[in-house]
PDB file of C-alpha atoms in Angstrom:
ATOM      1  CA  UNK I 228    -111.646  -1.046   7.171  1.00 69.00           C
ATOM      2  CA  UNK I 229    -108.110   0.505   6.413  1.00 67.00           C
ATOM      3  CA  UNK I 230    -108.573   2.077  10.046  1.00 70.00           C
ATOM      4  CA  UNK I 231    -109.327  -0.801  11.764  1.00 65.00           C
ATOM      5  CA  UNK I 232    -106.317  -2.471  10.168  1.00 73.00           C
ATOM      6  CA  UNK I 233    -104.077   0.480  10.968  1.00 73.00           C
ATOM      7  CA  UNK I 234    -105.014   0.163  14.747  1.00 71.00           C
ATOM      8  CA  UNK I 235    -104.196  -3.619  14.691  1.00 75.00           C
ATOM      9  CA  UNK I 236    -100.669  -2.617  13.455  1.00 77.00           C
ATOM     10  CA  UNK I 237    -100.325   0.050  16.163  1.00 71.00           C
ATOM     11  CA  UNK I 238    -101.344  -2.674  18.732  1.00 75.00           C
ATOM     12  CA  UNK I 239     -98.823  -5.115  17.174  1.00 72.00           C
ATOM     13  CA  UNK I 240     -96.067  -2.374  17.414  1.00 70.00           C
ATOM     14  CA  UNK I 241     -97.044  -1.690  20.839  1.00 75.00           C
ATOM     15  CA  UNK I 242     -96.531  -5.233  22.297  1.00 73.00           C
ATOM     16  CA  UNK I 243     -94.271  -6.416  19.499  1.00 74.00           C
ATOM     17  CA  UNK I 244     -96.371  -9.497  18.918  1.00 64.00           C
ATOM     18  CA  UNK I 245     -93.443 -11.399  17.160  1.00 59.00           C
ATOM     19  CA  UNK I 246     -91.361 -11.517  20.313  1.00 61.00           C
ATOM     20  CA  UNK I 247     -93.813 -13.977  21.757  1.00 64.00           C
ATOM     21  CA  UNK I 248     -90.988 -16.392  20.365  1.00 66.00           C
ATOM     22  CA  UNK I 249     -89.324 -15.674  23.751  1.00 67.00           C
ATOM     23  CA  UNK I 250     -92.060 -17.530  25.865  1.00 72.00           C
ATOM     24  CA  UNK I 251     -93.784 -20.016  23.462  1.00 85.00           C
ATOM     25  CA  UNK I 252     -90.931 -22.311  22.982  1.00 91.00           C
ATOM     26  CA  UNK I 253     -90.580 -23.198  26.532  1.00 93.00           C
ATOM     27  CA  UNK I 254     -94.299 -23.617  27.493  1.00 93.00           C
ATOM     28  CA  UNK I 255     -94.525 -26.017  24.731  1.00 94.00           C
ATOM     29  CA  UNK I 256     -91.251 -27.948  25.760  1.00 95.00           C
ATOM     30  CA  UNK I 257     -92.834 -28.213  29.366  1.00 95.00           C
ATOM     31  CA  UNK I 258     -96.129 -29.513  27.698  1.00 95.00           C
ATOM     32  CA  UNK I 259     -94.263 -32.068  25.778  1.00 95.00           C
ATOM     33  CA  UNK I 260     -92.076 -33.329  28.630  1.00 95.00           C
ATOM     34  CA  UNK I 261     -95.356 -33.420  30.895  1.00 95.00           C
ATOM     35  CA  UNK I 262     -97.307 -35.464  28.253  1.00 93.00           C
ATOM     36  CA  UNK I 263     -94.279 -37.602  27.351  1.00 90.00           C
ATOM     37  CA  UNK I 264     -95.124 -36.567  23.745  1.00 87.00           C
ATOM     38  CA  UNK I 265     -97.784 -35.036  21.849  1.00 89.00           C
ATOM     39  CA  UNK I 266    -100.365 -33.117  24.135  1.00 91.00           C
ATOM     40  CA  UNK I 267    -103.060 -32.785  21.821  1.00 90.00           C
ATOM     41  CA  UNK I 268    -104.456 -29.925  19.364  1.00 92.00           C
ATOM     42  CA  UNK I 269    -106.750 -28.439  22.237  1.00 94.00           C
ATOM     43  CA  UNK I 270    -103.854 -27.872  24.731  1.00 93.00           C
ATOM     44  CA  UNK I 271    -101.773 -26.517  21.798  1.00 93.00           C
ATOM     45  CA  UNK I 272    -104.157 -23.863  20.855  1.00 93.00           C
ATOM     46  CA  UNK I 273    -105.096 -23.245  24.888  1.00 94.00           C
ATOM     47  CA  UNK I 274    -101.301 -22.972  25.328  1.00 91.00           C
ATOM     48  CA  UNK I 275    -100.574 -20.676  22.592  1.00 91.00           C
ATOM     49  CA  UNK I 276    -103.675 -18.357  23.300  1.00 92.00           C
ATOM     50  CA  UNK I 277    -102.679 -18.340  26.981  1.00 92.00           C
ATOM     51  CA  UNK I 278     -98.966 -17.210  26.315  1.00 90.00           C
ATOM     52  CA  UNK I 279     -99.917 -14.653  23.854  1.00 90.00           C
ATOM     53  CA  UNK I 280    -102.607 -12.946  25.856  1.00 93.00           C
ATOM     54  CA  UNK I 281    -100.400 -12.951  28.976  1.00 92.00           C
ATOM     55  CA  UNK I 282     -97.757 -11.632  27.199  1.00 89.00           C
ATOM     56  CA  UNK I 283    -100.109  -8.831  25.463  1.00 90.00           C
ATOM     57  CA  UNK I 284    -101.349  -8.052  29.081  1.00 93.00           C
ATOM     58  CA  UNK I 285     -98.003  -7.659  30.441  1.00 89.00           C
ATOM     59  CA  UNK I 286     -96.528  -5.561  27.411  1.00 88.00           C
ATOM     60  CA  UNK I 287     -99.753  -3.502  27.289  1.00 89.00           C
ATOM     61  CA  UNK I 288     -99.374  -2.600  30.894  1.00 90.00           C
ATOM     62  CA  UNK I 289     -95.659  -1.914  30.588  1.00 87.00           C
ATOM     63  CA  UNK I 290     -96.401   0.641  27.717  1.00 87.00           C
ATOM     64  CA  UNK I 291     -99.293   2.158  29.775  1.00 88.00           C
ATOM     65  CA  UNK I 292     -97.120   2.598  32.731  1.00 85.00           C
ATOM     66  CA  UNK I 293     -94.169   3.578  30.759  1.00 80.00           C
ATOM     67  CA  UNK I 294     -95.780   6.370  28.699  1.00 84.00           C
ATOM     68  CA  UNK I 295     -93.697   9.096  30.504  1.00 82.00           C
ATOM     69  CA  UNK I 296     -90.489   7.344  30.313  1.00 79.00           C
ATOM     70  CA  UNK I 297     -90.844   6.489  26.818  1.00 79.00           C
ATOM     71  CA  UNK I 298     -91.864   9.884  25.637  1.00 79.00           C
ATOM     72  CA  UNK I 299     -88.536  11.205  27.112  1.00 79.00           C
ATOM     73  CA  UNK I 300     -86.209   8.610  26.107  1.00 79.00           C
ATOM     74  CA  UNK I 301     -85.084   9.399  22.087  1.00 77.00           C
ATOM     75  CA  UNK I 302     -84.986   5.515  21.617  1.00 78.00           C
ATOM     76  CA  UNK I 303     -88.597   5.001  22.347  1.00 76.00           C
ATOM     77  CA  UNK I 304     -90.266   8.351  21.686  1.00 75.00           C
ATOM     78  CA  UNK I 305     -91.940   6.978  18.351  1.00 82.00           C
ATOM     79  CA  UNK I 306     -93.579   4.134  20.175  1.00 82.00           C
ATOM     80  CA  UNK I 307     -97.466   3.996  19.697  1.00 79.00           C
ATOM     81  CA  UNK I 308     -98.237   4.808  23.388  1.00 79.00           C
ATOM     82  CA  UNK I 309     -96.574   8.065  23.144  1.00 79.00           C
ATOM     83  CA  UNK I 310     -96.706   9.401  19.740  1.00 79.00           C
ATOM     84  CA  UNK I 311    -100.520   9.889  19.805  1.00 75.00           C
ATOM     85  CA  UNK I 312    -101.363   6.653  17.785  1.00 83.00           C
ATOM     86  CA  UNK I 313    -102.915   5.023  20.881  1.00 81.00           C
ATOM     87  CA  UNK I 314    -104.373   6.742  23.804  1.00 85.00           C
ATOM     88  CA  UNK I 315    -104.029   5.779  27.437  1.00 87.00           C
ATOM     89  CA  UNK I 316    -107.569   4.395  27.565  1.00 88.00           C
ATOM     90  CA  UNK I 317    -107.317   2.392  24.337  1.00 89.00           C
ATOM     91  CA  UNK I 318    -104.376   0.697  25.905  1.00 88.00           C
ATOM     92  CA  UNK I 319    -105.856   0.026  29.102  1.00 92.00           C
ATOM     93  CA  UNK I 320    -108.987  -1.587  27.411  1.00 92.00           C
ATOM     94  CA  UNK I 321    -106.542  -3.777  25.631  1.00 92.00           C
ATOM     95  CA  UNK I 322    -104.811  -4.803  28.929  1.00 93.00           C
ATOM     96  CA  UNK I 323    -108.056  -5.576  30.458  1.00 95.00           C
ATOM     97  CA  UNK I 324    -109.331  -7.707  27.708  1.00 95.00           C
ATOM     98  CA  UNK I 325    -106.173  -9.737  27.309  1.00 95.00           C
ATOM     99  CA  UNK I 326    -106.232 -10.157  31.292  1.00 96.00           C
ATOM    100  CA  UNK I 327    -110.036 -11.437  30.939  1.00 97.00           C
ATOM    101  CA  UNK I 328    -109.042 -13.842  27.831  1.00 96.00           C
ATOM    102  CA  UNK I 329    -105.994 -15.287  29.828  1.00 96.00           C
ATOM    103  CA  UNK I 330    -108.223 -16.048  33.031  1.00 96.00           C
ATOM    104  CA  UNK I 331    -111.041 -17.493  30.776  1.00 97.00           C
ATOM    105  CA  UNK I 332    -108.559 -19.907  29.224  1.00 96.00           C
ATOM    106  CA  UNK I 333    -107.161 -20.681  32.350  1.00 96.00           C
ATOM    107  CA  UNK I 334    -110.785 -21.659  33.339  1.00 96.00           C
ATOM    108  CA  UNK I 335    -111.239 -24.014  30.510  1.00 95.00           C
ATOM    109  CA  UNK I 336    -107.907 -25.680  31.102  1.00 95.00           C
ATOM    110  CA  UNK I 337    -108.171 -26.870  34.676  1.00 94.00           C
ATOM    111  CA  UNK I 338    -108.818 -25.795  38.374  1.00 94.00           C
ATOM    112  CA  UNK I 339    -105.272 -25.494  39.121  1.00 95.00           C
ATOM    113  CA  UNK I 340    -104.562 -23.095  36.228  1.00 94.00           C
ATOM    114  CA  UNK I 341    -107.696 -20.942  37.111  1.00 95.00           C
ATOM    115  CA  UNK I 342    -106.366 -20.496  40.867  1.00 94.00           C
ATOM    116  CA  UNK I 343    -102.954 -19.488  39.489  1.00 94.00           C
ATOM    117  CA  UNK I 344    -104.246 -17.211  36.673  1.00 94.00           C
ATOM    118  CA  UNK I 345    -104.577 -14.115  38.854  1.00 95.00           C
ATOM    119  CA  UNK I 346    -101.407 -14.478  40.831  1.00 93.00           C
ATOM    120  CA  UNK I 347     -99.561 -14.793  37.492  1.00 93.00           C
ATOM    121  CA  UNK I 348    -101.050 -11.651  36.015  1.00 94.00           C
ATOM    122  CA  UNK I 349    -100.124  -9.970  39.303  1.00 92.00           C
ATOM    123  CA  UNK I 350     -96.477 -10.833  38.855  1.00 91.00           C
ATOM    124  CA  UNK I 351     -96.544 -10.014  35.084  1.00 90.00           C
ATOM    125  CA  UNK I 352     -97.752  -6.578  35.826  1.00 89.00           C
ATOM    126  CA  UNK I 353     -95.546  -5.915  38.688  1.00 87.00           C
ATOM    127  CA  UNK I 354     -92.328  -5.667  36.157  1.00 83.00           C
ATOM    128  CA  UNK I 355     -93.859  -2.359  34.897  1.00 78.00           C
ATOM    129  CA  UNK I 356     -93.172  -0.527  38.148  1.00 81.00           C
ATOM    130  CA  UNK I 357     -90.163  -2.245  39.596  1.00 80.00           C
ATOM    131  CA  UNK I 358     -87.988  -0.266  37.453  1.00 76.00           C
ATOM    132  CA  UNK I 359     -88.985   3.033  39.497  1.00 79.00           C
ATOM    133  CA  UNK I 360     -87.664   1.753  42.895  1.00 78.00           C
ATOM    134  CA  UNK I 361     -85.708  -1.653  42.676  1.00 77.00           C
ATOM    135  CA  UNK I 362     -82.606  -3.030  40.627  1.00 79.00           C
ATOM    136  CA  UNK I 363     -84.268  -6.285  40.842  1.00 83.00           C
ATOM    137  CA  UNK I 364     -86.446  -5.366  37.858  1.00 84.00           C
ATOM    138  CA  UNK I 365     -84.397  -7.728  35.630  1.00 86.00           C
ATOM    139  CA  UNK I 366     -85.046 -10.512  37.915  1.00 89.00           C
ATOM    140  CA  UNK I 367     -88.707  -9.785  37.892  1.00 88.00           C
ATOM    141  CA  UNK I 368     -88.944  -9.786  34.141  1.00 88.00           C
ATOM    142  CA  UNK I 369     -86.988 -13.344  34.116  1.00 90.00           C
ATOM    143  CA  UNK I 370     -89.746 -14.624  36.726  1.00 91.00           C
ATOM    144  CA  UNK I 371     -92.418 -13.187  34.268  1.00 89.00           C
ATOM    145  CA  UNK I 372     -91.213 -15.195  31.498  1.00 89.00           C
ATOM    146  CA  UNK I 373     -90.117 -18.103  33.454  1.00 91.00           C
ATOM    147  CA  UNK I 374     -93.541 -18.954  34.675  1.00 92.00           C
ATOM    148  CA  UNK I 375     -94.234 -20.058  31.197  1.00 91.00           C
ATOM    149  CA  UNK I 376     -92.999 -23.521  31.788  1.00 93.00           C
ATOM    150  CA  UNK I 377     -94.798 -23.950  34.912  1.00 94.00           C
ATOM    151  CA  UNK I 378     -98.018 -22.808  33.323  1.00 93.00           C
ATOM    152  CA  UNK I 379     -97.321 -25.482  30.565  1.00 94.00           C
ATOM    153  CA  UNK I 380     -96.996 -28.410  32.833  1.00 96.00           C
ATOM    154  CA  UNK I 381     -99.859 -27.077  34.903  1.00 96.00           C
ATOM    155  CA  UNK I 382    -102.066 -27.114  31.621  1.00 95.00           C
ATOM    156  CA  UNK I 383    -101.004 -30.919  31.180  1.00 95.00           C
ATOM    157  CA  UNK I 384    -101.088 -32.500  34.327  1.00 93.00           C
ATOM    158  CA  UNK I 385    -102.506 -29.951  36.748  1.00 92.00           C
ATOM    159  CA  UNK I 386     -99.270 -30.246  39.161  1.00 92.00           C
ATOM    160  CA  UNK I 387     -95.949 -28.505  39.291  1.00 94.00           C
ATOM    161  CA  UNK I 388     -93.175 -31.290  39.377  1.00 95.00           C
ATOM    162  CA  UNK I 389     -89.676 -30.503  40.292  1.00 95.00           C
ATOM    163  CA  UNK I 390     -88.372 -30.634  36.866  1.00 97.00           C
ATOM    164  CA  UNK I 391     -90.554 -27.781  35.683  1.00 96.00           C
ATOM    165  CA  UNK I 392     -89.406 -25.466  38.603  1.00 96.00           C
ATOM    166  CA  UNK I 393     -85.772 -26.225  37.476  1.00 97.00           C
ATOM    167  CA  UNK I 394     -86.662 -25.586  33.745  1.00 97.00           C
ATOM    168  CA  UNK I 395     -88.137 -22.323  34.934  1.00 96.00           C
ATOM    169  CA  UNK I 396     -85.199 -21.256  36.887  1.00 97.00           C
ATOM    170  CA  UNK I 397     -83.175 -21.735  33.451  1.00 97.00           C
ATOM    171  CA  UNK I 398     -85.505 -19.387  31.790  1.00 96.00           C
ATOM    172  CA  UNK I 399     -85.600 -16.774  34.714  1.00 95.00           C
ATOM    173  CA  UNK I 400     -81.804 -16.220  34.482  1.00 96.00           C
ATOM    174  CA  UNK I 401     -81.748 -16.485  30.721  1.00 95.00           C
ATOM    175  CA  UNK I 402     -84.389 -13.626  30.404  1.00 92.00           C
ATOM    176  CA  UNK I 403     -82.870 -11.700  33.238  1.00 93.00           C
ATOM    177  CA  UNK I 404     -79.390 -12.180  31.526  1.00 92.00           C
ATOM    178  CA  UNK I 405     -80.319 -10.790  28.161  1.00 87.00           C
ATOM    179  CA  UNK I 406     -82.463  -8.144  29.604  1.00 87.00           C
ATOM    180  CA  UNK I 407     -79.199  -6.904  31.613  1.00 90.00           C
ATOM    181  CA  UNK I 408     -77.546  -6.696  27.828  1.00 87.00           C
ATOM    182  CA  UNK I 409     -80.569  -5.000  26.310  1.00 84.00           C
ATOM    183  CA  UNK I 410     -80.625  -2.402  29.369  1.00 84.00           C
ATOM    184  CA  UNK I 411     -77.306  -1.283  28.281  1.00 84.00           C
ATOM    185  CA  UNK I 412     -78.617   0.882  25.453  1.00 82.00           C
ATOM    186  CA  UNK I 413     -80.276   3.124  28.236  1.00 78.00           C
ATOM    187  CA  UNK I 414     -77.516   3.195  30.634  1.00 82.00           C
ATOM    188  CA  UNK I 415     -77.344   7.101  30.384  1.00 82.00           C
ATOM    189  CA  UNK I 416     -80.971   7.702  30.144  1.00 80.00           C
ATOM    190  CA  UNK I 417     -81.551   5.621  33.372  1.00 77.00           C
ATOM    191  CA  UNK I 418     -79.012   7.480  35.100  1.00 80.00           C
ATOM    192  CA  UNK I 419     -80.300  10.825  34.089  1.00 78.00           C
ATOM    193  CA  UNK I 420     -84.038   9.929  35.081  1.00 78.00           C
ATOM    194  CA  UNK I 421     -83.198   8.305  38.314  1.00 78.00           C
ATOM    195  CA  UNK I 422     -84.499   4.829  36.981  1.00 77.00           C
ATOM    196  CA  UNK I 423     -83.213   1.665  38.535  1.00 78.00           C
ATOM    197  CA  UNK I 424     -81.398  -0.564  36.487  1.00 83.00           C
ATOM    198  CA  UNK I 425     -78.115  -2.663  37.087  1.00 87.00           C
ATOM    199  CA  UNK I 426     -76.256  -0.950  34.126  1.00 86.00           C
ATOM    200  CA  UNK I 427     -77.041   2.579  35.607  1.00 84.00           C
ATOM    201  CA  UNK I 428     -76.124   1.592  39.363  1.00 84.00           C
ATOM    202  CA  UNK I 429     -72.774  -0.515  38.358  1.00 86.00           C
ATOM    203  CA  UNK I 430     -71.872   0.171  34.987  1.00 87.00           C
ATOM    204  CA  UNK I 431     -71.400  -1.626  31.765  1.00 85.00           C
ATOM    205  CA  UNK I 432     -68.335  -3.979  32.826  1.00 89.00           C
ATOM    206  CA  UNK I 433     -70.163  -5.233  35.988  1.00 91.00           C
ATOM    207  CA  UNK I 434     -73.425  -5.585  33.727  1.00 91.00           C
ATOM    208  CA  UNK I 435     -71.617  -7.794  31.265  1.00 91.00           C
ATOM    209  CA  UNK I 436     -70.204  -9.884  34.107  1.00 94.00           C
ATOM    210  CA  UNK I 437     -73.495 -10.510  36.059  1.00 94.00           C
ATOM    211  CA  UNK I 438     -75.354 -11.226  32.583  1.00 94.00           C
ATOM    212  CA  UNK I 439     -72.469 -13.831  31.910  1.00 95.00           C
ATOM    213  CA  UNK I 440     -73.041 -15.187  35.361  1.00 96.00           C
ATOM    214  CA  UNK I 441     -76.934 -15.498  35.085  1.00 97.00           C
ATOM    215  CA  UNK I 442     -76.360 -17.499  31.612  1.00 96.00           C
ATOM    216  CA  UNK I 443     -73.917 -19.750  33.210  1.00 97.00           C
ATOM    217  CA  UNK I 444     -76.896 -20.617  35.686  1.00 97.00           C
ATOM    218  CA  UNK I 445     -79.334 -20.765  33.020  1.00 97.00           C
ATOM    219  CA  UNK I 446     -77.122 -23.529  31.186  1.00 97.00           C
ATOM    220  CA  UNK I 447     -76.608 -25.288  34.638  1.00 98.00           C
ATOM    221  CA  UNK I 448     -80.479 -25.392  35.482  1.00 98.00           C
ATOM    222  CA  UNK I 449     -81.379 -26.334  31.922  1.00 98.00           C
ATOM    223  CA  UNK I 450     -78.833 -29.545  32.115  1.00 98.00           C
ATOM    224  CA  UNK I 451     -80.294 -30.231  35.553  1.00 98.00           C
ATOM    225  CA  UNK I 452     -83.787 -30.138  34.040  1.00 98.00           C
ATOM    226  CA  UNK I 453     -82.732 -32.553  31.269  1.00 97.00           C
ATOM    227  CA  UNK I 454     -81.178 -35.037  34.146  1.00 97.00           C
ATOM    228  CA  UNK I 455     -84.049 -34.829  36.521  1.00 96.00           C
ATOM    229  CA  UNK I 456     -86.814 -35.143  33.574  1.00 95.00           C
ATOM    230  CA  UNK I 457     -84.786 -38.198  32.508  1.00 94.00           C
ATOM    231  CA  UNK I 458     -84.511 -36.919  28.938  1.00 95.00           C
ATOM    232  CA  UNK I 459     -82.028 -38.318  26.519  1.00 93.00           C
ATOM    233  CA  UNK I 460     -79.175 -37.336  24.022  1.00 95.00           C
ATOM    234  CA  UNK I 461     -80.818 -34.804  22.113  1.00 96.00           C
ATOM    235  CA  UNK I 462     -82.054 -32.835  25.049  1.00 96.00           C
ATOM    236  CA  UNK I 463     -78.502 -32.695  26.300  1.00 97.00           C
ATOM    237  CA  UNK I 464     -77.422 -31.407  22.804  1.00 96.00           C
ATOM    238  CA  UNK I 465     -80.157 -28.641  23.246  1.00 96.00           C
ATOM    239  CA  UNK I 466     -78.354 -27.348  26.379  1.00 97.00           C
ATOM    240  CA  UNK I 467     -74.721 -27.619  24.848  1.00 97.00           C
ATOM    241  CA  UNK I 468     -76.104 -25.572  21.719  1.00 96.00           C
ATOM    242  CA  UNK I 469     -77.931 -23.179  24.239  1.00 96.00           C
ATOM    243  CA  UNK I 470     -74.419 -22.502  25.986  1.00 96.00           C
ATOM    244  CA  UNK I 471     -72.634 -21.830  22.638  1.00 95.00           C
ATOM    245  CA  UNK I 472     -75.616 -19.572  21.401  1.00 93.00           C
ATOM    246  CA  UNK I 473     -75.111 -17.696  24.681  1.00 94.00           C
ATOM    247  CA  UNK I 474     -71.684 -17.405  24.547  1.00 92.00           C
ATOM    248  CA  UNK I 475     -72.102 -16.155  20.868  1.00 88.00           C
ATOM    249  CA  UNK I 476     -74.522 -13.595  22.188  1.00 87.00           C
ATOM    250  CA  UNK I 477     -71.938 -12.100  24.614  1.00 88.00           C
ATOM    251  CA  UNK I 478     -69.363 -11.987  22.133  1.00 86.00           C
ATOM    252  CA  UNK I 479     -71.411 -10.016  19.935  1.00 82.00           C
ATOM    253  CA  UNK I 480     -72.432  -7.365  22.546  1.00 81.00           C
ATOM    254  CA  UNK I 481     -68.726  -7.151  24.004  1.00 80.00           C
ATOM    255  CA  UNK I 482     -67.419  -6.544  20.456  1.00 73.00           C
ATOM    256  CA  UNK I 483     -69.859  -3.795  19.627  1.00 69.00           C
ATOM    257  CA  UNK I 484     -72.871  -2.319  21.623  1.00 65.00           C
ATOM    258  CA  UNK I 485     -74.530  -1.425  18.507  1.00 63.00           C
ATOM    259  CA  UNK I 486     -75.315  -5.032  17.975  1.00 63.00           C
ATOM    260  CA  UNK I 487     -77.542  -5.303  21.032  1.00 69.00           C
ATOM    261  CA  UNK I 488     -80.787  -5.634  19.173  1.00 67.00           C
ATOM    262  CA  UNK I 489     -79.202  -8.422  17.084  1.00 61.00           C
ATOM    263  CA  UNK I 490     -77.931 -10.199  20.191  1.00 63.00           C
ATOM    264  CA  UNK I 491     -81.369  -9.625  21.936  1.00 65.00           C
ATOM    265  CA  UNK I 492     -83.782 -10.640  19.207  1.00 69.00           C
ATOM    266  CA  UNK I 493     -82.021 -12.862  16.803  1.00 75.00           C
ATOM    267  CA  UNK I 494     -79.883 -15.122  19.042  1.00 80.00           C
ATOM    268  CA  UNK I 495     -82.464 -15.354  21.976  1.00 81.00           C
ATOM    269  CA  UNK I 496     -85.204 -16.100  19.414  1.00 81.00           C
ATOM    270  CA  UNK I 497     -83.213 -18.931  17.558  1.00 85.00           C
ATOM    271  CA  UNK I 498     -82.216 -20.243  21.107  1.00 91.00           C
ATOM    272  CA  UNK I 499     -85.727 -20.814  22.232  1.00 90.00           C
ATOM    273  CA  UNK I 500     -86.981 -22.508  18.981  1.00 91.00           C
ATOM    274  CA  UNK I 501     -83.760 -24.785  18.714  1.00 93.00           C
ATOM    275  CA  UNK I 502     -84.351 -25.927  22.274  1.00 95.00           C
ATOM    276  CA  UNK I 503     -87.895 -26.718  21.330  1.00 94.00           C
ATOM    277  CA  UNK I 504     -86.943 -28.694  18.194  1.00 94.00           C
ATOM    278  CA  UNK I 505     -84.225 -30.694  20.105  1.00 95.00           C
ATOM    279  CA  UNK I 506     -86.738 -31.560  22.959  1.00 95.00           C
ATOM    280  CA  UNK I 507     -89.004 -32.793  20.078  1.00 94.00           C
ATOM    281  CA  UNK I 508     -86.463 -34.892  18.512  1.00 94.00           C
ATOM    282  CA  UNK I 509     -85.635 -36.334  21.995  1.00 92.00           C
ATOM    283  CA  UNK I 510     -89.231 -37.576  22.269  1.00 86.00           C
ATOM    284  CA  UNK I 511     -89.657 -38.574  18.685  1.00 79.00           C
ATOM    285  CA  UNK I 512     -86.320 -40.583  18.383  1.00 75.00           C
ATOM    286  CA  UNK I 513     -85.504 -41.683  21.728  1.00 65.00           C
TER     287      UNK I 513
END
């Protein structure tokens, strides 16, 4: 039994399950808006399982593809995919199982969800290889998480309204912006190993500027989402709070690069949850 518990812990560390906090709030935000309130326990469970299995697939494939890179990077050399705790076969089985689970959940939700499930997995998996040939890898990661709101609204109403695309654009630039900040940790390693990233190509100052620009676009798109979806004062408050939190995130990173983990995980985690809570308040109290 202890052996199985240990393996579960290793897989949890592999995909950093707790970081599902980045995608879950926005899939539920889309579901709440699409349903104009509570969307039911069945879709709550299906939405959570779909988000987690999709993220497990993407992170597992990324760790599988990056075994050589992670082994050479001092920051990542102790990850389970390179230190001997999880072999390549086990990781690939984990990836395939999660892909199957995601497709099966999509099948149980509706036809449109099923038709989109494989293309979504393709997009999620493509990020793992983009960094090897394109500086657009940050955008691809943003698109991967930005699909969450569209998946949420498809689950509820089997369509893709304009407001869900605008919400997704906000998520895309939000994720791409904080991934740029996170990539600053590996700027020297990426240069030495010919890996493609905006920090390694353009330097720290340009990266900070582009990240700020991306986050400004996020706030603009989220404000447009609130307006187009016809939401109320609490939803606009969520946008304002998000702008403040993103500004604080950049202040932390600009002051001290060693605080990147704090900015990446803590601030962004709270941002998604806060946005979600304010949307709930908007629907309950409006």
